[in-house]
Amino acid sequence: MSYYEFEDDEPYVVIEKHEGGAGSFLLGVLAGAAIALLFAPRSGAETRAELARAARRTQESARDMVDDVAESLGESIETARTAVERKVESARGAVEVKRSQVSQAIDAGREAARQARVDLEERIAENKAQTARARSGSINQA
């Protein structure tokens, strides 16, 4: 198989297009207002008034966009915060479960070691008793 996963062994170039943001919109509004003013036959006072209205509309549009972005950003932050809090709580629960399991395993290991020691001590005592009986039996026979 070739390096490329295509039949013609040629790489393909993917061009991603991004939608324009608030800056593009504002630039379009300003350009449209400027062109409209240049081609409209008006007096200086009318042109200045129209420029002032266009500036106010642009300012209001910009404020609305900023408010929308701030609201959206606030919602996104709150959603992310909630998701992180859920993950942290889930992780805390998992850590607590593992801590409990480890504690139980340690306790079981200690109990098994204690029981093994008791069993070993019993065997040692039995072996000592058998050795003592064997020695006393051989002394009595001699």
GROMACS .gro file of N, CA and C in nm:
model
  426
    1MET      N    1   0.085  -0.118   0.000
    1MET     CA    2   0.000   0.000   0.000
    1MET      C    3   0.090   0.124   0.000
    2SER      N    4   0.048   0.227  -0.067
    2SER     CA    5   0.130   0.348  -0.078
    2SER      C    6   0.114   0.435   0.046
    3TYR      N    7   0.195   0.538   0.050
    3TYR     CA    8   0.190   0.633   0.161
    3TYR      C    9   0.054   0.701   0.169
    4TYR      N   10   0.000   0.736   0.054
    4TYR     CA   11  -0.130   0.800   0.049
    4TYR      C   12  -0.237   0.694   0.034
    5GLU      N   13  -0.350   0.719   0.092
    5GLU     CA   14  -0.458   0.623   0.085
    5GLU      C   15  -0.553   0.653  -0.031
    6PHE      N   16  -0.501   0.701  -0.139
    6PHE     CA   17  -0.581   0.733  -0.254
    6PHE      C   18  -0.528   0.652  -0.372
    7GLU      N   19  -0.613   0.629  -0.469
    7GLU     CA   20  -0.573   0.546  -0.582
    7GLU      C   21  -0.465   0.611  -0.668
    8ASP      N   22  -0.467   0.741  -0.679
    8ASP     CA   23  -0.372   0.806  -0.769
    8ASP      C   24  -0.243   0.849  -0.698
    9ASP      N   25  -0.225   0.813  -0.573
    9ASP     CA   26  -0.104   0.842  -0.496
    9ASP      C   27  -0.068   0.991  -0.494
   10GLU      N   28  -0.167   1.075  -0.499
   10GLU     CA   29  -0.143   1.219  -0.494
   10GLU      C   30  -0.212   1.274  -0.370
   11PRO      N   31  -0.147   1.366  -0.303
   11PRO     CA   32  -0.214   1.426  -0.186
   11PRO      C   33  -0.323   1.522  -0.231
   12TYR      N   34  -0.424   1.535  -0.151
   12TYR     CA   35  -0.531   1.629  -0.178
   12TYR      C   36  -0.518   1.744  -0.080
   13VAL      N   37  -0.544   1.863  -0.128
   13VAL     CA   38  -0.538   1.982  -0.045
   13VAL      C   39  -0.680   2.018  -0.006
   14VAL      N   40  -0.702   2.034   0.123
   14VAL     CA   41  -0.834   2.071   0.172
   14VAL      C   42  -0.826   2.215   0.220
   15ILE      N   43  -0.913   2.296   0.167
   15ILE     CA   44  -0.916   2.437   0.205
   15ILE      C   45  -1.039   2.457   0.290
   16GLU      N   46  -1.018   2.506   0.411
   16GLU     CA   47  -1.129   2.531   0.500
   16GLU      C   48  -1.165   2.679   0.493
   17LYS      N   49  -1.292   2.704   0.482
   17LYS     CA   50  -1.338   2.842   0.480
   17LYS      C   51  -1.407   2.870   0.612
   18HIS      N   52  -1.376   2.984   0.668
   18HIS     CA   53  -1.436   3.023   0.795
   18HIS      C   54  -1.535   3.135   0.769
   19GLU      N   55  -1.642   3.134   0.844
   19GLU     CA   56  -1.740   3.240   0.831
   19GLU      C   57  -1.684   3.369   0.888
   20GLY      N   58  -1.730   3.481   0.832
   20GLY     CA   59  -1.684   3.610   0.881
   20GLY      C   60  -1.741   3.637   1.019
   21GLY      N   61  -1.670   3.713   1.097
   21GLY     CA   62  -1.715   3.745   1.232
   21GLY      C   63  -1.771   3.885   1.238
   22ALA      N   64  -1.770   3.940   1.357
   22ALA     CA   65  -1.825   4.072   1.380
   22ALA      C   66  -1.744   4.178   1.305
   23GLY      N   67  -1.614   4.159   1.297
   23GLY     CA   68  -1.529   4.256   1.227
   23GLY      C   69  -1.566   4.268   1.081
   24SER      N   70  -1.589   4.154   1.017
   24SER     CA   71  -1.628   4.156   0.875
   24SER      C   72  -1.763   4.224   0.858
   25PHE      N   73  -1.854   4.197   0.949
   25PHE     CA   74  -1.986   4.259   0.942
   25PHE      C   75  -1.976   4.410   0.954
   26LEU      N   76  -1.902   4.456   1.054
   26LEU     CA   77  -1.888   4.600   1.074
   26LEU      C   78  -1.819   4.667   0.956
   27LEU      N   79  -1.719   4.602   0.901
   27LEU     CA   80  -1.650   4.655   0.784
   27LEU      C   81  -1.748   4.667   0.668
   28GLY      N   82  -1.832   4.567   0.650
   28GLY     CA   83  -1.932   4.572   0.543
   28GLY      C   84  -2.032   4.684   0.564
   29VAL      N   85  -2.075   4.703   0.687
   29VAL     CA   86  -2.170   4.811   0.717
   29VAL      C   87  -2.107   4.946   0.686
   30LEU      N   88  -1.983   4.964   0.731
   30LEU     CA   89  -1.917   5.092   0.706
   30LEU      C   90  -1.893   5.116   0.557
   31ALA      N   91  -1.851   5.012   0.486
   31ALA     CA   92  -1.827   5.027   0.342
   31ALA      C   93  -1.958   5.059   0.270
   32GLY      N   94  -2.065   4.990   0.308
   32GLY     CA   95  -2.195   5.016   0.245
   32GLY      C   96  -2.243   5.157   0.272
   33ALA      N   97  -2.226   5.203   0.395
   33ALA     CA   98  -2.268   5.339   0.429
   33ALA      C   99  -2.186   5.442   0.352
   34ALA      N  100  -2.055   5.419   0.342
   34ALA     CA  101  -1.970   5.514   0.270
   34ALA      C  102  -2.007   5.520   0.122
   35ILE      N  103  -2.030   5.405   0.060
   35ILE     CA  104  -2.066   5.402  -0.083
   35ILE      C  105  -2.200   5.470  -0.105
   36ALA      N  106  -2.295   5.442  -0.015
   36ALA     CA  107  -2.428   5.505  -0.029
   36ALA      C  108  -2.417   5.656  -0.018
   37LEU      N  109  -2.335   5.703   0.072
   37LEU     CA  110  -2.320   5.848   0.089
   37LEU      C  111  -2.251   5.913  -0.031
   38LEU      N  112  -2.154   5.843  -0.087
   38LEU     CA  113  -2.082   5.899  -0.201
   38LEU      C  114  -2.169   5.912  -0.325
   39PHE      N  115  -2.259   5.818  -0.343
   39PHE     CA  116  -2.339   5.819  -0.465
   39PHE      C  117  -2.477   5.882  -0.448
   40ALA      N  118  -2.511   5.925  -0.330
   40ALA     CA  119  -2.642   5.988  -0.309
   40ALA      C  120  -2.626   6.140  -0.319
   41PRO      N  121  -2.709   6.203  -0.402
   41PRO     CA  122  -2.699   6.350  -0.416
   41PRO      C  123  -2.770   6.419  -0.299
   42ARG      N  124  -2.690   6.464  -0.203
   42ARG     CA  125  -2.747   6.532  -0.086
   42ARG      C  126  -2.661   6.655  -0.054
   43SER      N  127  -2.719   6.738   0.030
   43SER     CA  128  -2.642   6.856   0.075
   43SER      C  129  -2.546   6.811   0.184
   44GLY      N  130  -2.454   6.898   0.221
   44GLY     CA  131  -2.357   6.867   0.326
   44GLY      C  132  -2.424   6.835   0.458
   45ALA      N  133  -2.527   6.912   0.493
   45ALA     CA  134  -2.597   6.890   0.620
   45ALA      C  135  -2.666   6.754   0.619
   46GLU      N  136  -2.730   6.722   0.506
   46GLU     CA  137  -2.797   6.592   0.496
   46GLU      C  138  -2.695   6.478   0.504
   47THR      N  139  -2.582   6.497   0.437
   47THR     CA  140  -2.478   6.394   0.438
   47THR      C  141  -2.424   6.374   0.579
   48ARG      N  142  -2.400   6.486   0.650
   48ARG     CA  143  -2.350   6.474   0.788
   48ARG      C  144  -2.453   6.405   0.877
   49ALA      N  145  -2.579   6.440   0.860
   49ALA     CA  146  -2.685   6.377   0.940
   49ALA      C  147  -2.692   6.227   0.909
   50GLU      N  148  -2.682   6.194   0.781
   50GLU     CA  149  -2.685   6.052   0.741
   50GLU      C  150  -2.563   5.978   0.797
   51LEU      N  151  -2.447   6.044   0.793
   51LEU     CA  152  -2.327   5.983   0.852
   51LEU      C  153  -2.346   5.959   1.002
   52ALA      N  154  -2.404   6.056   1.070
   52ALA     CA  155  -2.427   6.041   1.215
   52ALA      C  156  -2.523   5.926   1.241
   53ARG      N  157  -2.630   5.916   1.161
   53ARG     CA  158  -2.725   5.804   1.178
   53ARG      C  159  -2.658   5.671   1.151
   54ALA      N  160  -2.578   5.666   1.045
   54ALA     CA  161  -2.508   5.541   1.012
   54ALA      C  162  -2.410   5.504   1.124
   55ALA      N  163  -2.343   5.604   1.180
   55ALA     CA  164  -2.249   5.577   1.289
   55ALA      C  165  -2.324   5.524   1.411
   56ARG      N  166  -2.441   5.584   1.442
   56ARG     CA  167  -2.521   5.536   1.556
   56ARG      C  168  -2.569   5.393   1.533
   57ARG      N  169  -2.617   5.365   1.411
   57ARG     CA  170  -2.664   5.229   1.380
   57ARG      C  171  -2.549   5.129   1.392
   58THR      N  172  -2.433   5.170   1.341
   58THR     CA  173  -2.317   5.082   1.349
   58THR      C  174  -2.277   5.060   1.495
   59GLN      N  175  -2.281   5.166   1.574
   59GLN     CA  176  -2.247   5.155   1.716
   59GLN      C  177  -2.348   5.064   1.787
   60GLU      N  178  -2.476   5.081   1.756
   60GLU     CA  179  -2.578   4.995   1.818
   60GLU      C  180  -2.560   4.850   1.776
   61SER      N  181  -2.530   4.829   1.649
   61SER     CA  182  -2.506   4.692   1.601
   61SER      C  183  -2.386   4.631   1.672
   62ALA      N  184  -2.282   4.712   1.687
   62ALA     CA  185  -2.162   4.662   1.756
   62ALA      C  186  -2.194   4.629   1.901
   63ARG      N  187  -2.270   4.715   1.969
   63ARG     CA  188  -2.308   4.687   2.108
   63ARG      C  189  -2.390   4.559   2.117
   64ASP      N  190  -2.485   4.545   2.024
   64ASP     CA  191  -2.567   4.423   2.025
   64ASP      C  192  -2.480   4.299   2.006
   65MET      N  193  -2.386   4.309   1.913
   65MET     CA  194  -2.297   4.194   1.890
   65MET      C  195  -2.213   4.164   2.013
   66VAL      N  196  -2.160   4.269   2.075
   66VAL     CA  197  -2.080   4.250   2.196
   66VAL      C  198  -2.165   4.187   2.306
   67ASP      N  199  -2.288   4.235   2.321
   67ASP     CA  200  -2.377   4.177   2.422
   67ASP      C  201  -2.406   4.031   2.392
   68ASP      N  202  -2.433   4.001   2.264
   68ASP     CA  203  -2.460   3.862   2.226
   68ASP      C  204  -2.340   3.773   2.252
   69VAL      N  205  -2.222   3.822   2.215
   69VAL     CA  206  -2.099   3.743   2.237
   69VAL      C  207  -2.075   3.724   2.387
   70ALA      N  208  -2.094   3.831   2.465
   70ALA     CA  209  -2.073   3.820   2.609
   70ALA      C  210  -2.171   3.721   2.671
   71GLU      N  211  -2.296   3.727   2.628
   71GLU     CA  212  -2.396   3.633   2.680
   71GLU      C  213  -2.362   3.490   2.641
   72SER      N  214  -2.327   3.472   2.515
   72SER     CA  215  -2.290   3.339   2.467
   72SER      C  216  -2.167   3.288   2.540
   73LEU      N  217  -2.069   3.375   2.558
   73LEU     CA  218  -1.947   3.337   2.628
   73LEU      C  219  -1.978   3.301   2.773
   74GLY      N  220  -2.063   3.380   2.836
   74GLY     CA  221  -2.102   3.351   2.974
   74GLY      C  222  -2.171   3.215   2.985
   75GLU      N  223  -2.259   3.185   2.890
   75GLU     CA  224  -2.327   3.055   2.891
   75GLU      C  225  -2.226   2.943   2.868
   76SER      N  226  -2.133   2.966   2.776
   76SER     CA  227  -2.032   2.863   2.748
   76SER      C  228  -1.945   2.839   2.871
   77ILE      N  229  -1.907   2.945   2.937
   77ILE     CA  230  -1.825   2.931   3.058
   77ILE      C  231  -1.902   2.856   3.165
   78GLU      N  232  -2.028   2.889   3.183
   78GLU     CA  233  -2.108   2.820   3.284
   78GLU      C  234  -2.127   2.673   3.250
   79THR      N  235  -2.148   2.644   3.122
   79THR     CA  236  -2.161   2.505   3.079
   79THR      C  237  -2.031   2.429   3.104
   80ALA      N  238  -1.920   2.492   3.071
   80ALA     CA  239  -1.789   2.428   3.093
   80ALA      C  240  -1.764   2.409   3.242
   81ARG      N  241  -1.798   2.508   3.322
   81ARG     CA  242  -1.778   2.499   3.467
   81ARG      C  243  -1.860   2.383   3.524
   82THR      N  244  -1.985   2.373   3.481
   82THR     CA  245  -2.070   2.264   3.528
   82THR      C  246  -2.014   2.129   3.487
   83ALA      N  247  -1.967   2.119   3.364
   83ALA     CA  248  -1.910   1.992   3.317
   83ALA      C  249  -1.785   1.956   3.396
   84VAL      N  250  -1.701   2.055   3.422
   84VAL     CA  251  -1.578   2.030   3.499
   84VAL      C  252  -1.614   1.988   3.642
   85GLU      N  253  -1.711   2.055   3.702
   85GLU     CA  254  -1.752   2.018   3.838
   85GLU      C  255  -1.804   1.875   3.842
   86ARG      N  256  -1.882   1.837   3.741
   86ARG     CA  257  -1.932   1.698   3.736
   86ARG      C  258  -1.816   1.600   3.725
   87LYS      N  259  -1.720   1.632   3.639
   87LYS     CA  260  -1.605   1.543   3.621
   87LYS      C  261  -1.523   1.533   3.750
   88VAL      N  262  -1.505   1.646   3.818
   88VAL     CA  263  -1.429   1.646   3.944
   88VAL      C  264  -1.502   1.561   4.048
   89GLU      N  265  -1.632   1.578   4.059
   89GLU     CA  266  -1.709   1.498   4.155
   89GLU      C  267  -1.702   1.350   4.120
   90SER      N  268  -1.711   1.319   3.993
   90SER     CA  269  -1.700   1.180   3.949
   90SER      C  270  -1.563   1.124   3.984
   91ALA      N  271  -1.459   1.204   3.960
   91ALA     CA  272  -1.323   1.160   3.991
   91ALA      C  273  -1.306   1.142   4.142
   92ARG      N  274  -1.362   1.233   4.220
   92ARG     CA  275  -1.354   1.219   4.366
   92ARG      C  276  -1.423   1.090   4.411
   93GLY      N  277  -1.539   1.062   4.354
   93GLY     CA  278  -1.609   0.939   4.388
   93GLY      C  279  -1.526   0.816   4.353
   94ALA      N  280  -1.465   0.819   4.234
   94ALA     CA  281  -1.383   0.705   4.190
   94ALA      C  282  -1.262   0.690   4.281
   95VAL      N  283  -1.201   0.802   4.321
   95VAL     CA  284  -1.086   0.796   4.411
   95VAL      C  285  -1.128   0.738   4.546
   96GLU      N  286  -1.244   0.780   4.594
   96GLU     CA  287  -1.292   0.729   4.723
   96GLU      C  288  -1.319   0.579   4.715
   97VAL      N  289  -1.377   0.533   4.606
   97VAL     CA  290  -1.402   0.389   4.588
   97VAL      C  291  -1.269   0.315   4.587
   98LYS      N  292  -1.172   0.365   4.511
   98LYS     CA  293  -1.041   0.299   4.504
   98LYS      C  294  -0.972   0.302   4.639
   99ARG      N  295  -0.984   0.414   4.711
   99ARG     CA  296  -0.923   0.424   4.843
   99ARG      C  297  -0.983   0.317   4.936
  100SER      N  298  -1.114   0.302   4.930
  100SER     CA  299  -1.180   0.200   5.012
  100SER      C  300  -1.135   0.060   4.972
  101GLN      N  301  -1.125   0.034   4.841
  101GLN     CA  302  -1.081  -0.097   4.795
  101GLN      C  303  -0.937  -0.126   4.839
  102VAL      N  304  -0.851  -0.025   4.829
  102VAL     CA  305  -0.711  -0.043   4.871
  102VAL      C  306  -0.705  -0.069   5.022
  103SER      N  307  -0.784   0.005   5.098
  103SER     CA  308  -0.786  -0.014   5.243
  103SER      C  309  -0.833  -0.155   5.278
  104GLN      N  310  -0.936  -0.202   5.209
  104GLN     CA  311  -0.984  -0.338   5.233
  104GLN      C  312  -0.878  -0.441   5.194
  105ALA      N  313  -0.809  -0.417   5.084
  105ALA     CA  314  -0.705  -0.510   5.041
  105ALA      C  315  -0.590  -0.512   5.142
  106ILE      N  316  -0.554  -0.397   5.194
  106ILE     CA  317  -0.447  -0.390   5.296
  106ILE      C  318  -0.490  -0.466   5.421
  107ASP      N  319  -0.614  -0.443   5.464
  107ASP     CA  320  -0.664  -0.513   5.582
  107ASP      C  321  -0.665  -0.664   5.559
  108ALA      N  322  -0.709  -0.706   5.441
  108ALA     CA  323  -0.712  -0.849   5.409
  108ALA      C  324  -0.570  -0.905   5.406
  109GLY      N  325  -0.475  -0.829   5.351
  109GLY     CA  326  -0.335  -0.872   5.349
  109GLY      C  327  -0.278  -0.885   5.489
  110ARG      N  328  -0.309  -0.789   5.574
  110ARG     CA  329  -0.262  -0.796   5.714
  110ARG      C  330  -0.321  -0.918   5.785
  111GLU      N  331  -0.449  -0.942   5.762
  111GLU     CA  332  -0.514  -1.058   5.826
  111GLU      C  333  -0.454  -1.187   5.774
  112ALA      N  334  -0.428  -1.194   5.644
  112ALA     CA  335  -0.367  -1.315   5.587
  112ALA      C  336  -0.226  -1.335   5.643
  113ALA      N  337  -0.150  -1.227   5.657
  113ALA     CA  338  -0.015  -1.237   5.713
  113ALA      C  339  -0.020  -1.280   5.859
  114ARG      N  340  -0.115  -1.226   5.935
  114ARG     CA  341  -0.130  -1.265   6.075
  114ARG      C  342  -0.166  -1.413   6.086
  115GLN      N  343  -0.260  -1.456   6.001
  115GLN     CA  344  -0.301  -1.597   6.004
  115GLN      C  345  -0.185  -1.688   5.963
  116ALA      N  346  -0.108  -1.646   5.864
  116ALA     CA  347   0.008  -1.725   5.821
  116ALA      C  348   0.110  -1.735   5.934
  117ARG      N  349   0.128  -1.627   6.008
  117ARG     CA  350   0.222  -1.630   6.121
  117ARG      C  351   0.173  -1.726   6.229
  118VAL      N  352   0.043  -1.720   6.258
  118VAL     CA  353  -0.014  -1.812   6.358
  118VAL      C  354   0.006  -1.956   6.313
  119ASP      N  355  -0.025  -1.984   6.186
  119ASP     CA  356  -0.008  -2.120   6.134
  119ASP      C  357   0.138  -2.164   6.142
  120LEU      N  358   0.230  -2.076   6.107
  120LEU     CA  359   0.373  -2.108   6.112
  120LEU      C  360   0.418  -2.135   6.256
  121GLU      N  361   0.372  -2.051   6.347
  121GLU     CA  362   0.408  -2.073   6.488
  121GLU      C  363   0.355  -2.206   6.538
  122GLU      N  364   0.232  -2.243   6.495
  122GLU     CA  365   0.176  -2.373   6.536
  122GLU      C  366   0.259  -2.487   6.480
  123ARG      N  367   0.300  -2.478   6.354
  123ARG     CA  368   0.383  -2.583   6.294
  123ARG      C  369   0.517  -2.595   6.364
  124ILE      N  370   0.577  -2.478   6.394
  124ILE     CA  371   0.705  -2.481   6.464
  124ILE      C  372   0.689  -2.548   6.600
  125ALA      N  373   0.582  -2.514   6.671
  125ALA     CA  374   0.557  -2.575   6.802
  125ALA      C  375   0.537  -2.726   6.788
  126GLU      N  376   0.461  -2.768   6.685
  126GLU     CA  377   0.440  -2.912   6.662
  126GLU      C  378   0.572  -2.982   6.630
  127ASN      N  379   0.653  -2.921   6.545
  127ASN     CA  380   0.783  -2.981   6.510
  127ASN      C  381   0.874  -2.992   6.632
  128LYS      N  382   0.874  -2.889   6.717
  128LYS     CA  383   0.955  -2.894   6.838
  128LYS      C  384   0.906  -3.006   6.929
  129ALA      N  385   0.773  -3.019   6.940
  129ALA     CA  386   0.718  -3.125   7.026
  129ALA      C  387   0.754  -3.262   6.971
  130GLN      N  388   0.743  -3.281   6.839
  130GLN     CA  389   0.778  -3.410   6.779
  130GLN      C  390   0.927  -3.439   6.797
  131THR      N  391   1.009  -3.337   6.780
  131THR     CA  392   1.153  -3.356   6.798
  131THR      C  393   1.183  -3.392   6.943
  132ALA      N  394   1.118  -3.329   7.037
  132ALA     CA  395   1.141  -3.359   7.179
  132ALA      C  396   1.096  -3.501   7.212
  133ARG      N  397   0.981  -3.544   7.157
  133ARG     CA  398   0.933  -3.681   7.181
  133ARG      C  399   1.028  -3.782   7.119
  134ALA      N  400   1.076  -3.748   6.998
  134ALA     CA  401   1.168  -3.841   6.932
  134ALA      C  402   1.296  -3.854   7.012
  135ARG      N  403   1.347  -3.747   7.066
  135ARG     CA  404   1.469  -3.752   7.145
  135ARG      C  405   1.446  -3.828   7.275
  136SER      N  406   1.335  -3.804   7.339
  136SER     CA  407   1.310  -3.874   7.465
  136SER      C  408   1.285  -4.022   7.440
  137GLY      N  409   1.228  -4.056   7.326
  137GLY     CA  410   1.207  -4.197   7.291
  137GLY      C  411   1.337  -4.266   7.262
  138SER      N  412   1.429  -4.199   7.196
  138SER     CA  413   1.558  -4.261   7.166
  138SER      C  414   1.644  -4.268   7.291
  139ILE      N  415   1.628  -4.179   7.384
  139ILE     CA  416   1.705  -4.184   7.508
  139ILE      C  417   1.653  -4.299   7.594
  140ASN      N  418   1.523  -4.320   7.596
  140ASN     CA  419   1.465  -4.429   7.675
  140ASN      C  420   1.504  -4.564   7.616
  141GLN      N  421   1.522  -4.575   7.487
  141GLN     CA  422   1.559  -4.702   7.425
  141GLN      C  423   1.706  -4.732   7.448
  142ALA      N  424   1.786  -4.638   7.470
  142ALA     CA  425   1.929  -4.663   7.488
  142ALA      C  426   1.959  -4.701   7.625
   0.00000   0.00000   0.00000
